[in-house]
Tab-separated table of C-alpha atoms in Angstrom:
chain	number	residue	atom	x	y	z
N	1	MET	CA	73.793	-130.099	52.819
N	2	SER	CA	72.316	-129.340	49.583
N	3	LEU	CA	70.524	-125.772	49.040
N	4	PHE	CA	67.350	-127.841	47.737
N	5	SER	CA	67.382	-130.954	50.185
N	6	THR	CA	64.772	-130.679	53.147
N	7	SER	CA	66.120	-133.857	55.341
N	8	SER	CA	69.120	-134.331	57.678
N	9	ALA	CA	70.361	-136.212	55.510
N	10	PRO	CA	73.858	-135.754	53.268
N	11	ALA	CA	72.768	-133.956	50.542
N	12	LEU	CA	74.415	-136.439	47.228
N	13	SER	CA	77.732	-135.570	45.929
N	14	ARG	CA	77.903	-134.505	41.956
N	15	GLU	CA	78.962	-138.301	41.459
N	16	GLU	CA	76.236	-139.625	43.555
N	17	ALA	CA	73.764	-136.788	41.569
N	18	ARG	CA	75.419	-137.631	38.257
N	19	GLU	CA	74.756	-141.378	38.468
N	20	ARG	CA	71.358	-141.362	39.935
N	21	MET	CA	69.889	-138.922	36.930
N	22	GLU	CA	71.936	-141.546	34.855
N	23	GLU	CA	69.751	-144.520	36.704
N	24	ILE	CA	66.356	-142.613	36.544
N	25	ARG	CA	67.390	-142.364	31.976
N	26	ARG	CA	67.391	-145.435	31.522
N	27	THR	CA	64.655	-146.239	34.157
N	28	MET	CA	62.317	-144.007	31.831
N	29	THR	CA	64.074	-145.113	28.606
N	30	ASP	CA	63.319	-148.861	29.027
N	31	LEU	CA	59.539	-147.715	30.157
N	32	ALA	CA	59.178	-146.360	27.209
N	33	SER	CA	60.456	-148.629	24.616
N	34	SER	CA	58.621	-151.149	26.014
N	35	CYS	CA	55.572	-149.188	25.192
N	36	GLY	CA	56.521	-149.256	20.611
N	37	GLY	CA	55.411	-147.221	18.354
N	38	ARG	CA	56.624	-143.857	17.085
N	39	ALA	CA	55.223	-141.695	20.168
N	40	SER	CA	57.272	-143.993	22.348
N	41	ALA	CA	60.022	-143.372	20.549
N	42	GLY	CA	60.392	-139.674	20.400
N	43	LEU	CA	60.374	-139.861	23.932
N	44	ALA	CA	62.971	-142.008	24.500
N	45	MET	CA	65.237	-139.456	22.712
N	46	ARG	CA	63.910	-136.615	24.700
N	47	VAL	CA	64.777	-138.685	28.081
N	48	HIS	CA	68.033	-139.235	26.064
N	49	TYR	CA	68.653	-135.845	25.935
N	50	ALA	CA	67.057	-134.298	28.442
N	51	ALA	CA	69.577	-131.834	30.253
N	52	ASP	CA	68.801	-131.864	34.157
N	53	VAL	CA	66.569	-133.935	36.409
N	54	GLN	CA	63.943	-131.567	36.141
N	55	ALA	CA	63.610	-132.258	32.538
N	56	LEU	CA	62.879	-135.843	33.081
N	57	TRP	CA	61.052	-135.328	35.756
N	58	PHE	CA	58.613	-133.441	33.813
N	59	MET	CA	58.509	-136.210	31.327
N	60	ARG	CA	56.785	-137.999	33.506
N	61	SER	CA	53.251	-137.091	32.445
N	62	GLU	CA	53.645	-138.407	29.432
N	63	LEU	CA	55.703	-141.143	29.961
N	64	MET	CA	52.658	-142.391	32.502
N	65	GLY	CA	49.954	-141.553	28.706
N	66	LEU	CA	52.250	-144.258	27.321
N	67	LEU	CA	52.252	-147.265	29.893
N	68	ALA	CA	48.487	-146.488	30.431
N	69	ILE	CA	47.568	-146.908	26.582
N	70	SER	CA	49.965	-150.238	26.357
N	71	ARG	CA	49.830	-151.247	30.154
N	72	GLY	CA	46.463	-150.299	31.694
N	73	GLU	CA	46.661	-146.714	34.244
N	74	GLY	CA	47.093	-149.096	37.100
N	75	ALA	CA	49.767	-151.239	36.080
N	76	ALA	CA	50.723	-147.341	34.429
N	77	ARG	CA	50.498	-145.641	38.306
N	78	GLU	CA	52.348	-148.237	39.640
N	79	ALA	CA	55.421	-147.894	37.687
N	80	ILE	CA	55.356	-143.851	37.244
N	81	GLU	CA	55.220	-144.058	41.624
N	82	LYS	CA	58.338	-146.442	41.547
N	83	LEU	CA	59.861	-143.880	39.120
N	84	GLY	CA	59.131	-141.388	41.210
N	85	ALA	CA	60.992	-142.648	44.387
N	86	MET	CA	63.857	-142.670	42.322
N	87	PHE	CA	64.157	-138.316	42.544
N	88	ASN	CA	64.250	-138.336	45.982
N	89	GLY	CA	66.684	-136.116	47.091
N	90	LEU	CA	66.904	-134.765	43.372
N	91	LEU	CA	64.593	-132.509	42.880
N	92	PRO	CA	63.620	-128.832	44.530
N	93	GLU	CA	60.717	-128.689	47.460
N	94	GLY	CA	57.772	-127.874	44.589
N	95	LEU	CA	58.917	-130.836	42.703
N	96	ARG	CA	59.861	-133.821	45.130
N	97	PRO	CA	57.084	-136.123	44.991
N	98	ARG	CA	53.818	-136.315	47.097
N	99	THR	CA	53.976	-138.885	49.522
N	100	THR	CA	50.158	-138.241	50.498
N	101	SER	CA	47.265	-137.564	48.071
N	102	LEU	CA	45.976	-133.932	48.013
N	103	GLY	CA	42.680	-135.154	49.689
N	104	HIS	CA	40.071	-133.823	47.091
N	105	GLY	CA	37.866	-136.130	47.463
N	106	PRO	CA	33.636	-135.309	47.017
N	107	ASP	CA	33.982	-134.862	50.566
N	108	ASP	CA	36.253	-131.988	50.348
N	109	LEU	CA	34.309	-129.896	48.394
N	110	PRO	CA	32.792	-126.930	50.165
N	111	LEU	CA	29.155	-126.311	51.126
N	112	ARG	CA	27.045	-124.164	49.012
C-alpha cells in the first residue's frame, strides 16, 4: 500500500500512476485548448510541462476560470468535478477531492 493511500485498495504501480497522470494531462490540455485564446494556450503549455500530479492538481482552479468564461460556471464545475475524480489514488490525503461540501452555508454561521 502506498504512503499516500488511505483506502484498502492496492496502491497503484509506478507505471499505472504515470499512465493516469498522462490521462489527466491529456484531459486538462483538451479542456484548456477548447477555450481558445492566449490564456488557454499558456495553461495548456504549463499542463504539458507539469512535473508531477500535484502541479496538475493546483492548475485546476485556473482551468475552472477559463472554462467558466467559455462555457458557463455550471458546465465548468461539472468538467472540473469529473477531472477531480481522475486524481483519486494519486494525491496525498490533504489534496484529495472532497466527496462532500464543507457545509458553510448561511445556517452554519455562529450566532452572536
